[in-house]
Coordinates of C-alpha atoms in Angstrom, one line a residue:
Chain A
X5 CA -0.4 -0.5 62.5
X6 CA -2.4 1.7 60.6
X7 CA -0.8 4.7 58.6
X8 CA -2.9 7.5 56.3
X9 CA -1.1 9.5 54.3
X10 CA -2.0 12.7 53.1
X11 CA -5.8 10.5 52.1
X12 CA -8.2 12.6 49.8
X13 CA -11.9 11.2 48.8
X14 CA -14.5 12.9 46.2
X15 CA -18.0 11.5 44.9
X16 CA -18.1 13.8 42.3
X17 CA -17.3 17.3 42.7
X18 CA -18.2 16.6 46.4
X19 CA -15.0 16.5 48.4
X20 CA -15.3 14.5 51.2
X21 CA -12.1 14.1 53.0
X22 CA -9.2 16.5 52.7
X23 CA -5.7 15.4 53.4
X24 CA -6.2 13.2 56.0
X25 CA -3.1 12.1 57.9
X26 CA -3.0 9.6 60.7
X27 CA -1.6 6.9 62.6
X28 CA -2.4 4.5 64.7
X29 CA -0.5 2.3 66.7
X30 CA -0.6 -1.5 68.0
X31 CA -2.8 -1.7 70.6
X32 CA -4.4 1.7 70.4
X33 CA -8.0 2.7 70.4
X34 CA -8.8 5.7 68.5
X35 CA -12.3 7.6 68.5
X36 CA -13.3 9.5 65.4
X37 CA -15.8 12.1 66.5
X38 CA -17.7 15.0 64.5
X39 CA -21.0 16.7 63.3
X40 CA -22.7 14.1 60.4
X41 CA -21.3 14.8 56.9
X42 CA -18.1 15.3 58.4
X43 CA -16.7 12.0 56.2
X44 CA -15.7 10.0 59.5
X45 CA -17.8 6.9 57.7
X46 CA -15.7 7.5 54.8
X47 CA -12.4 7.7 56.1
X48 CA -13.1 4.8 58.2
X49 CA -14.3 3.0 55.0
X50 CA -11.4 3.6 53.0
X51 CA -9.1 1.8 55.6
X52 CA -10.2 -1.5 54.3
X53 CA -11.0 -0.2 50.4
X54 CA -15.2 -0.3 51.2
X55 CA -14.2 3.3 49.5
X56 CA -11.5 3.8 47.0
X57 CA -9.4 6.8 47.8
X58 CA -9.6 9.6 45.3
X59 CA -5.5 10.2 46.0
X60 CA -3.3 9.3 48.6
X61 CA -2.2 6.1 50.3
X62 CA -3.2 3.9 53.5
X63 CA -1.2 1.5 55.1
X64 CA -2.0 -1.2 57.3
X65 CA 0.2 -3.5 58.8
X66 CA 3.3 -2.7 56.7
X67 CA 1.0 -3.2 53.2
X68 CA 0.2 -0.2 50.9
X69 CA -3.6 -0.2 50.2
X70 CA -3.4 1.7 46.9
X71 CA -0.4 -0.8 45.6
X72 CA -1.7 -2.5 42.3
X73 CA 0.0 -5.6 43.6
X74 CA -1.8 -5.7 47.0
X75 CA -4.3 -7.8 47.2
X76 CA -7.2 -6.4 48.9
X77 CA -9.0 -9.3 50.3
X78 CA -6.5 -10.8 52.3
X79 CA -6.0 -7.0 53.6
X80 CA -9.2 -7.7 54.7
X81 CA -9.1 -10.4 56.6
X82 CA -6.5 -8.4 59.2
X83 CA -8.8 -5.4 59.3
X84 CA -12.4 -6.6 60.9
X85 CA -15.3 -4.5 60.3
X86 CA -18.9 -3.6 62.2
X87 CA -21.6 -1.6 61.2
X88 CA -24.2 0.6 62.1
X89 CA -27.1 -1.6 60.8
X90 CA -25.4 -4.8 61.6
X91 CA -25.6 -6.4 58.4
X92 CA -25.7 -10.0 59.5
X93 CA -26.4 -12.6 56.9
X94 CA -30.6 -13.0 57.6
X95 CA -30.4 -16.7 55.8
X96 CA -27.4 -17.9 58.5
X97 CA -27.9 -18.5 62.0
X98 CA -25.8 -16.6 64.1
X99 CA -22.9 -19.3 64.3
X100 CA -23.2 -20.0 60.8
X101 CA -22.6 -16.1 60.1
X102 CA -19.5 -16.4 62.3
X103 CA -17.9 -19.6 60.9
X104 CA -18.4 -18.8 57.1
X105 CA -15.6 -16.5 57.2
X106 CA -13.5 -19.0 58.8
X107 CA -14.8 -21.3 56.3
X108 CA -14.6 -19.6 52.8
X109 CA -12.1 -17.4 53.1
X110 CA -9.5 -19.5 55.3
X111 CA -10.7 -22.7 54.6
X112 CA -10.6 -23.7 58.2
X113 CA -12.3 -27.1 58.8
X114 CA -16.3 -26.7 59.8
X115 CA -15.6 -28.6 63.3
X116 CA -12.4 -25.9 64.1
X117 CA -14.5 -22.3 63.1
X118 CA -17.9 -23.9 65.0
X119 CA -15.7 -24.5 67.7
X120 CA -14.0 -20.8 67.2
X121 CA -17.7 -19.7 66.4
X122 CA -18.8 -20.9 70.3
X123 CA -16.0 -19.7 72.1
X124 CA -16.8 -15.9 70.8
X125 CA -20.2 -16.1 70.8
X126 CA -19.4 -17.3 75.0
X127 CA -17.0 -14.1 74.4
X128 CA -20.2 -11.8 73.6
X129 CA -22.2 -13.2 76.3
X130 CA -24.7 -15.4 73.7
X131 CA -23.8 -19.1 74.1
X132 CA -27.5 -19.5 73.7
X133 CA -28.2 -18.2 70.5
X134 CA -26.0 -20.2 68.3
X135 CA -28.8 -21.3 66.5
X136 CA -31.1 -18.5 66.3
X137 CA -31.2 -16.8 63.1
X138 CA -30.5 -12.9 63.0
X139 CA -34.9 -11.7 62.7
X140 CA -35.0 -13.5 66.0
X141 CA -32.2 -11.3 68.1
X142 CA -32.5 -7.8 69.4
X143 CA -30.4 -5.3 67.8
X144 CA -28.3 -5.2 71.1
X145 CA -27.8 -8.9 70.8
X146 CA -27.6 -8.5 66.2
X147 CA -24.7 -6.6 67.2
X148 CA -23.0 -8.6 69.1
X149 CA -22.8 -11.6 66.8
X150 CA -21.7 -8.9 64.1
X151 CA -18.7 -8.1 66.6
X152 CA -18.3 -11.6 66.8
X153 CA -18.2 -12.5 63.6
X154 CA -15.4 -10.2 62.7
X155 CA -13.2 -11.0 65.2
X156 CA -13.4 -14.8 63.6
X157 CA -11.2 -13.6 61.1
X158 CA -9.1 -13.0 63.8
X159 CA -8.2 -9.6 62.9
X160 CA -4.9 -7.3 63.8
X161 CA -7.7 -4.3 63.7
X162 CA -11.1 -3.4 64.5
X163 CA -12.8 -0.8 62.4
X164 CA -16.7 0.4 63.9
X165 CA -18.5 2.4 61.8
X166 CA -20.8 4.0 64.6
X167 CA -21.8 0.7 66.2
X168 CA -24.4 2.1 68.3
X169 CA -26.3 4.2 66.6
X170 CA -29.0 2.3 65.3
X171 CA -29.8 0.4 68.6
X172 CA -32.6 1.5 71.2
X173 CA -31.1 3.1 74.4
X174 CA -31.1 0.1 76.4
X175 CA -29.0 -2.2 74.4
X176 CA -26.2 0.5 74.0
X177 CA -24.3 -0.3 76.9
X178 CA -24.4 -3.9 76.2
X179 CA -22.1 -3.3 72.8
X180 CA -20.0 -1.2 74.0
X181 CA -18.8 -3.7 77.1
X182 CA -18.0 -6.0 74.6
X183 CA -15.8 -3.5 73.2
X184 CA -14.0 -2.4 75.7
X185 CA -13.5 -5.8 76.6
X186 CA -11.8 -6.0 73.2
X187 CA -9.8 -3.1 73.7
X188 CA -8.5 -4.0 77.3
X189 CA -6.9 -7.5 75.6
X190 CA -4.9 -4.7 73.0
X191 CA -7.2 -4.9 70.0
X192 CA -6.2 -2.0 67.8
X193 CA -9.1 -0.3 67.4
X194 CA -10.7 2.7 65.7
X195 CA -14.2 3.7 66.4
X196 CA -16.9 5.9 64.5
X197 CA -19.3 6.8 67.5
X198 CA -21.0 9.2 68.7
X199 CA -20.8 7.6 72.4
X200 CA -18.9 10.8 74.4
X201 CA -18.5 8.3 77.7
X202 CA -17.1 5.7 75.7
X203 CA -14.7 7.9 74.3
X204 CA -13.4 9.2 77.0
X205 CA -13.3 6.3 78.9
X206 CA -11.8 3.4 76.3
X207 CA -9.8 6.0 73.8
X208 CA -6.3 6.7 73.6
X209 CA -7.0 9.0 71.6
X210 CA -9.8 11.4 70.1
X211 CA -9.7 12.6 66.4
X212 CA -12.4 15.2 66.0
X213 CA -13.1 15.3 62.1
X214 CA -14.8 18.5 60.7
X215 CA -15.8 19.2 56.7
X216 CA -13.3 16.3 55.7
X217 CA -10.3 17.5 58.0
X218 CA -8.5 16.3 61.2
X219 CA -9.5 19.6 63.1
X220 CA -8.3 18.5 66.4
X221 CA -6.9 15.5 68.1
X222 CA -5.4 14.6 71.3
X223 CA -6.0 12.2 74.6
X224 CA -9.4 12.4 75.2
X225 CA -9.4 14.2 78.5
X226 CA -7.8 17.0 77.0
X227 CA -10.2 17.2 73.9
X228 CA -13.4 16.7 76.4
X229 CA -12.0 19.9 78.9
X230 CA -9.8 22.0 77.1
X231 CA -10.2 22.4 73.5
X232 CA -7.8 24.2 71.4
X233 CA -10.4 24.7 68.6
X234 CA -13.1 26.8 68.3
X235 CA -15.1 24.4 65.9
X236 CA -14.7 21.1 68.6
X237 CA -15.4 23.6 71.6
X238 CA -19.0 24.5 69.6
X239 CA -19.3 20.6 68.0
X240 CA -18.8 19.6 71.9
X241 CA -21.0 21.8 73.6
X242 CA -24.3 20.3 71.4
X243 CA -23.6 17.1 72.0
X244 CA -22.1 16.8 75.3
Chain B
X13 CA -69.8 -34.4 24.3
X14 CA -69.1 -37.6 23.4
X15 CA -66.3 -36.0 21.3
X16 CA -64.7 -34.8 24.0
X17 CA -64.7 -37.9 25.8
X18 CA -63.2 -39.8 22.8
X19 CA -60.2 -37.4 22.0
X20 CA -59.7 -36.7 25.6
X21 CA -56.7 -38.9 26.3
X22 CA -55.2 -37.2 23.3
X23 CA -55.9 -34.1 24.3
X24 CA -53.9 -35.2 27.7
X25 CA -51.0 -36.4 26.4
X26 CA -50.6 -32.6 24.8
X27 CA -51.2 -30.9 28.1
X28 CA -48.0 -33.4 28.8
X29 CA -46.0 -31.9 26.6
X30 CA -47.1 -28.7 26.9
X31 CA -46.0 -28.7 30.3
X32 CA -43.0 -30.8 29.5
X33 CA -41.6 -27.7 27.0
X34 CA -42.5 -25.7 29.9
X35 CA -40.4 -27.2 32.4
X36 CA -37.5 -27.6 29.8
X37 CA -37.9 -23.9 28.9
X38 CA -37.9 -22.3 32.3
X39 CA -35.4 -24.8 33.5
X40 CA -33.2 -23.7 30.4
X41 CA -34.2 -19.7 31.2
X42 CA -33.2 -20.4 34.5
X43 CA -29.8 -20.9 33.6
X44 CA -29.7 -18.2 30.4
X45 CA -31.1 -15.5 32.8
X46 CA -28.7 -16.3 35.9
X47 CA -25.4 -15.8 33.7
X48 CA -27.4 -12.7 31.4
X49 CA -28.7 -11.6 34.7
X50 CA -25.3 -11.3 36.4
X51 CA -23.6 -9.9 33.0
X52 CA -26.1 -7.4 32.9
X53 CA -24.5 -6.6 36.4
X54 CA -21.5 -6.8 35.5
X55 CA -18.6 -4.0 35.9
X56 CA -17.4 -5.2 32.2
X57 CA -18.9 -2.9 29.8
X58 CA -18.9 -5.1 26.9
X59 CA -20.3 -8.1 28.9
X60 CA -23.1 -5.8 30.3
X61 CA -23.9 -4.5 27.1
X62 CA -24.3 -8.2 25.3
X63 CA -26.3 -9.1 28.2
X64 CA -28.6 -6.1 27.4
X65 CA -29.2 -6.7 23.8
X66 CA -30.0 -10.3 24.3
X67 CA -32.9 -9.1 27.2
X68 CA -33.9 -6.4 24.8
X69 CA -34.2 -8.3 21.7
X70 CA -36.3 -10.9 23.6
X71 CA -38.5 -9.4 25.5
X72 CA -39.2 -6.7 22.8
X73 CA -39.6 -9.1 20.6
X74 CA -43.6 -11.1 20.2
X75 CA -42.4 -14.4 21.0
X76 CA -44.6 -15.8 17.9
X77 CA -41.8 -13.7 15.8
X78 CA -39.0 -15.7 17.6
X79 CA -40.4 -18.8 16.7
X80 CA -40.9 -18.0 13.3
X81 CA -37.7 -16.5 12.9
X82 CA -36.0 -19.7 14.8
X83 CA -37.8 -22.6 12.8
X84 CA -37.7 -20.9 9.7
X85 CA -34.7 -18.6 9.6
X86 CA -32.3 -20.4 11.4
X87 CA -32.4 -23.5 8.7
X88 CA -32.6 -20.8 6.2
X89 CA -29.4 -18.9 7.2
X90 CA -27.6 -22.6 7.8
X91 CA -28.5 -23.5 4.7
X92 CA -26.9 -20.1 2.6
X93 CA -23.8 -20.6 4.8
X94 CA -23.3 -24.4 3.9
X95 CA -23.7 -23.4 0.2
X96 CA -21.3 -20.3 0.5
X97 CA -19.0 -22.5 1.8
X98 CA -19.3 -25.1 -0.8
X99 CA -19.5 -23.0 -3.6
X100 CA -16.4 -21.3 -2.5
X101 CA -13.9 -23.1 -0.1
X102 CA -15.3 -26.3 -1.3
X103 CA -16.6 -27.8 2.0
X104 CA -18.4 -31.1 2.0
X105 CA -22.1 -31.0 2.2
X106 CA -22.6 -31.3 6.4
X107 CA -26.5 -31.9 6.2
X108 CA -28.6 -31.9 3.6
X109 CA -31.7 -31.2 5.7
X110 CA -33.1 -26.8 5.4
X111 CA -35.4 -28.0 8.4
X112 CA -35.0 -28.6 11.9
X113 CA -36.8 -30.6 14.1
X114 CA -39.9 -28.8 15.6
X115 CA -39.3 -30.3 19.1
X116 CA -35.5 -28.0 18.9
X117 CA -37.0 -25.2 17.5
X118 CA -39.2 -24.7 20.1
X119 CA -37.1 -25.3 23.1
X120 CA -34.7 -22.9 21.7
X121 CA -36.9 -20.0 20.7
X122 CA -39.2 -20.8 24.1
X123 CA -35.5 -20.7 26.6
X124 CA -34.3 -17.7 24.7
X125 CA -37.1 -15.7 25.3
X126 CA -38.0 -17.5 29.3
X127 CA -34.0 -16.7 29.8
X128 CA -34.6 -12.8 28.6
X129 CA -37.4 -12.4 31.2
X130 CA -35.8 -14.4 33.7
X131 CA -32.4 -12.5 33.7
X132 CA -34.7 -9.4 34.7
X133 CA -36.0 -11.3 37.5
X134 CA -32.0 -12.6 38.5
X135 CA -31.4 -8.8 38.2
X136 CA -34.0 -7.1 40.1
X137 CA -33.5 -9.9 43.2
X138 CA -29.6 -9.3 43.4
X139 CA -30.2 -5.9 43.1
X140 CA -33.1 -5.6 46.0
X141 CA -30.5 -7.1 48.5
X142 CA -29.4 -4.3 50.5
X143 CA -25.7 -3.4 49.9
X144 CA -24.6 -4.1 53.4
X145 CA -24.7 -7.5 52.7
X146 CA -22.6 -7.2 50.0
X147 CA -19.7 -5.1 52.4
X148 CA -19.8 -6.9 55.3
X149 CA -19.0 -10.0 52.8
X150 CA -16.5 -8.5 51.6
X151 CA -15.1 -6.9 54.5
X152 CA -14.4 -10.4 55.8
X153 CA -12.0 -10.9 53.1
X154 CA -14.4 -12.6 50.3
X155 CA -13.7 -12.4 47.3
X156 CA -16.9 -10.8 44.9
X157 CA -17.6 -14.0 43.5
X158 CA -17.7 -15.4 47.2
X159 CA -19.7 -12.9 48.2
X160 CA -22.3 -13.4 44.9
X161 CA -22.3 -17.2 45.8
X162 CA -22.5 -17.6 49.8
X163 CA -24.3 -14.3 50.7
X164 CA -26.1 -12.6 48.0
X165 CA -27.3 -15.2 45.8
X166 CA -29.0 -17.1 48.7
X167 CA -30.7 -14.4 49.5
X168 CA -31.9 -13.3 46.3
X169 CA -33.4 -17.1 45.1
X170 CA -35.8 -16.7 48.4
X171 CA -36.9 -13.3 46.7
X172 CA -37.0 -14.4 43.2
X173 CA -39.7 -17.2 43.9
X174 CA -42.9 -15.8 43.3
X175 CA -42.0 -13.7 40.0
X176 CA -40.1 -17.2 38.9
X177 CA -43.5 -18.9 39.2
X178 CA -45.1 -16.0 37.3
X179 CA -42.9 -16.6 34.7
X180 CA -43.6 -20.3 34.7
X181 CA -47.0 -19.6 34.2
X182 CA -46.7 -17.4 31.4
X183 CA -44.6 -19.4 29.5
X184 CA -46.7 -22.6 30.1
X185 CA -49.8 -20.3 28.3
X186 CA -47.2 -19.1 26.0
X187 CA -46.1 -22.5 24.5
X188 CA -49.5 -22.2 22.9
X189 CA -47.9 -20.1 20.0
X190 CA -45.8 -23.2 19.4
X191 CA -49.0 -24.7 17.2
X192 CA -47.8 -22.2 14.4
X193 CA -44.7 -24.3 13.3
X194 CA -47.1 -27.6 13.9
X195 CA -45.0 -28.8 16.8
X196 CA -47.8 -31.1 18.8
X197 CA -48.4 -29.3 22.5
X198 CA -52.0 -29.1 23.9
X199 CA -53.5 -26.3 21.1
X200 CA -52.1 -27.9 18.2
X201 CA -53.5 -31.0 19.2
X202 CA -57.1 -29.6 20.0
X203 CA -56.4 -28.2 16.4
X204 CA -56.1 -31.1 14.8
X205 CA -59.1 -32.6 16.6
X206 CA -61.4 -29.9 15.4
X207 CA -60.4 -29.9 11.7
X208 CA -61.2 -33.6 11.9
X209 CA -64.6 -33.5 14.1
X210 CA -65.7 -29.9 13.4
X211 CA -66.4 -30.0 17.2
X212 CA -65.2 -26.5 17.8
X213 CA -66.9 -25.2 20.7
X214 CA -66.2 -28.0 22.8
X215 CA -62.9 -29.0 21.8
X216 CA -61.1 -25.3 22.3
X217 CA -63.1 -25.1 25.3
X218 CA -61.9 -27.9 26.6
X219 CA -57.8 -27.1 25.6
X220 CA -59.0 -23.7 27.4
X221 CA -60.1 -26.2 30.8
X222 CA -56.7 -28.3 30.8
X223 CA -54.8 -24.9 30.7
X224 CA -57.0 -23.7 33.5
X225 CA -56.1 -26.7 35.5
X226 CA -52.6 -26.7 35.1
X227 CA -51.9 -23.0 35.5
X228 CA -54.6 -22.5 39.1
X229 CA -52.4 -25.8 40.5
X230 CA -49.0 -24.4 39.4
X231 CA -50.1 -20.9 41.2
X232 CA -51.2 -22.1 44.3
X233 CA -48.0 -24.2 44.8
X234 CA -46.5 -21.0 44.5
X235 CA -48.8 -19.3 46.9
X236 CA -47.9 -22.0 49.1
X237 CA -43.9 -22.1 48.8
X238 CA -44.4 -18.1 49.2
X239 CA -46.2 -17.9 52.2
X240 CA -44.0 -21.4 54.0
X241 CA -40.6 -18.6 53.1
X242 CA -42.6 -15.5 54.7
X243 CA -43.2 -17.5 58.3
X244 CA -39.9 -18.9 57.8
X245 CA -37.9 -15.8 57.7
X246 CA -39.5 -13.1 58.4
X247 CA -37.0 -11.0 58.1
X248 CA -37.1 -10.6 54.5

């Protein structure tokens, strides 16, 4: 589903990932781990263009990312996105911020995406705040409606650029269920986080990402108790 | 007093117009500063670069000097360039007129400069919307101009309110200059009231009152738009 090959990002004389090479498969939920400034943000941003890779190539779903001919946005609309800090539209209520998607970029009727817009926002566990503009939810719940909204694209991939991080302890777990909800219908997944539990629990795999290279990866029971590496034994040990 | 009282209505039929250019030159600016205020954002160097000069040359630029240079230069330049081409490609005479009218002079000199100002206010709100917006648009498959037109824009307008009203009221004391090139707003008027009455004091003063009036009503209706957005969305 999702191929990297041999990927290499710079800002500047700042090299930020360094021959990255990866794949993931349908149906597969990959975890990105590693110490901040590692470039995990970045290489997860370059899967859908949010960066432009300095050289290599990535392919998704049988289309070349770095092809002049390929035409990024409907890339796009196969490869949904969340982030850290939400970034929900604060002038659209939280169905409106789901159908316009739908809406502008498909052109699906208003009644068939408000429709589509309900059943995920039942999916997320917030029927009731269709109407409720973004100020008005918790970031638990902001979240939520962010996961929603991508998915009205109605992706082939999932990208989550460290979903959790910005949310108070208590609303954590709530996002992540959602997830691994998503990841136990197949979604192909891959997931910034720095959530160890989820990880281990929902991965298929673990890619542990250090100074802009793949260091280590592996199923995630394997990478949690025995790791080869010296710098994911150390990386585990402060976090875990 | 009983001057006042006598020229009064005329007086009030130039506080008309002078808010009448007013709302014709903002509304104009409006339009000039959204596309120069998106150019100057633009990824096209030359575009960016046009936008520039124009915002430069405006609002470094005494806007008494743009309405000289408009009512007097403009007809001036048209003028050569009709008789160049006469004289040497043997054109018919288009107009015959070096003058043109004061009511076009001064909406073009008064949106040129209201669109300079304004683009900066176009730029400042795009650019205050935080650049998530902008990728989780886009990240949904929008194009940029989708993303401009459905999430950023919308945002920005809310924003650009208050230094839009400014700008409103500036201009609307601004239009004041216009009594240089005799075109008949509220000073002009007063102007032409004195040299025939002699009543300075009172007349000025009172020109000085229906300014007053107009720009404390326009700001509180901004106050009031400003602070209904705040409770509104307080998000922002």
């Amino acid at each position: 589903m999702i191929e990297v090959i041999d990927l290499c990002k710079s800002f500047g004389h700042l090299e930020v990932l360094r021959h990255i090479n990866m794949r993931v498969a349908e149906g597969e939920v990959v975890c990105i781990i590693g110490p901040s400034g590692s470039g995990k943000s970045t290489l997860l941003r370059c899967l859908n263009l949010l960066e432009q890779p300095t050289s290599g190539n990535v392919i998704i779903d049988g289309v070349s990312l770095m092809d002049k001919k390929t035409n990024i946005n409907e890339v796009r609309q196969k490869v949904g996105m969340v982030f850290q800090l939400f970034n929900l539209f604060p002038h659209k209520t939280a169905l409106e911020n789901i159908t316009m998607g739908p809406i502008k970029v498909k052109r699906m009727s208003k009644q068939a995406a408000e429709e589509l817009g309900r059943t995920l926002l039942a999916k997320v566990g917030l029927s009731d705040k269709a109407d409720v503009y973004p100020h008005q939810l918790s970031g638990g719940q902001q979240q939520r409606v962010a996961i929603a909204r991508a998915l009205a694209m109605q992706p082939k991939v999932m990208l989550f650029d460290e979903p959790t991080s910005a949310l108070d302890p208590e609303m954590v777990g709530e996002v992540l269920a959602v997830m691994k909800d998503l990841a136990r219908e197949g979604m192909t997944m891959v997931v910034v986080t720095h959530e160890m539990g989820f990880a281990r629990e929902v991965g298929d795999r673990v890619i542990f990402l250090d100074e802009g290279r793949i260091v280590e990866e592996g199923k995630p029971q394997e990478i949690f108790t025995q790791p080869r590496e010296e710098r994911t034994r150390v990386f585990l040990s402060k976090i875990l | 007093m009983e001057v006042v009282i006598r020229t009064f209505p005329v007086l009030l039929i130039g506080a008309g117009i002078t808010l009448g250019i007013t709302v014709i030159s903002v509304t104009n600016g409006c339009i000039l500063g959204l596309i120069a205020g998106l150019a100057r954002l633009s990824k096209r160097r030359f575009l960016s670069f046009l936008a520039t000069c124009y915002v430069d040359f405006f609002r470094g630029t005494p806007l008494l000097v743009q309405i000289l240079i408009v009512y007097f230069g403009i007809p001036y330049l048209l003028d050569g360039l009709q008789k160049y081409l006469m004289a040497n490609y043997g054109t018919p005479q288009l107009f015959d007129s070096t003058e043109i009218p004061r009511f076009w002079a001064a909406v073009i000199a008064c949106s040129l400069n209201s669109g300079a100002y304004i683009a900066e206010i176009f730029r400042a709100g795009v650019q205050s919307i935080e650049r998530g917006q902008m990728e989780a648009a886009r990240s949904l498959g929008m194009t940029h101009g989708q993303a401009m037109r459905y999430v950023i824009l919308p945002q920005a307008f809310r924003r650009i309110i208050p230094p839009l009203g400014n700008e409103f009221i500036a201009m609307l004391k601004d239009t004041s200059l216009l009594s240089v090139i005799g075109f008949e707003e509220l000073l002009r008027r007063g102007q032409l009231i004195v040299g025939e009455t002699g009543a300075v004091f009172e007349i000025y003063l009172t020109c000085a009152f229906l300014y007053l009036i107009m720009t404390l009503s326009f700001s509180r209706l901004v106050d009031y738009t400003e602070r209904r957005l705040k409770t509104r969305d307080r998000s922002y």
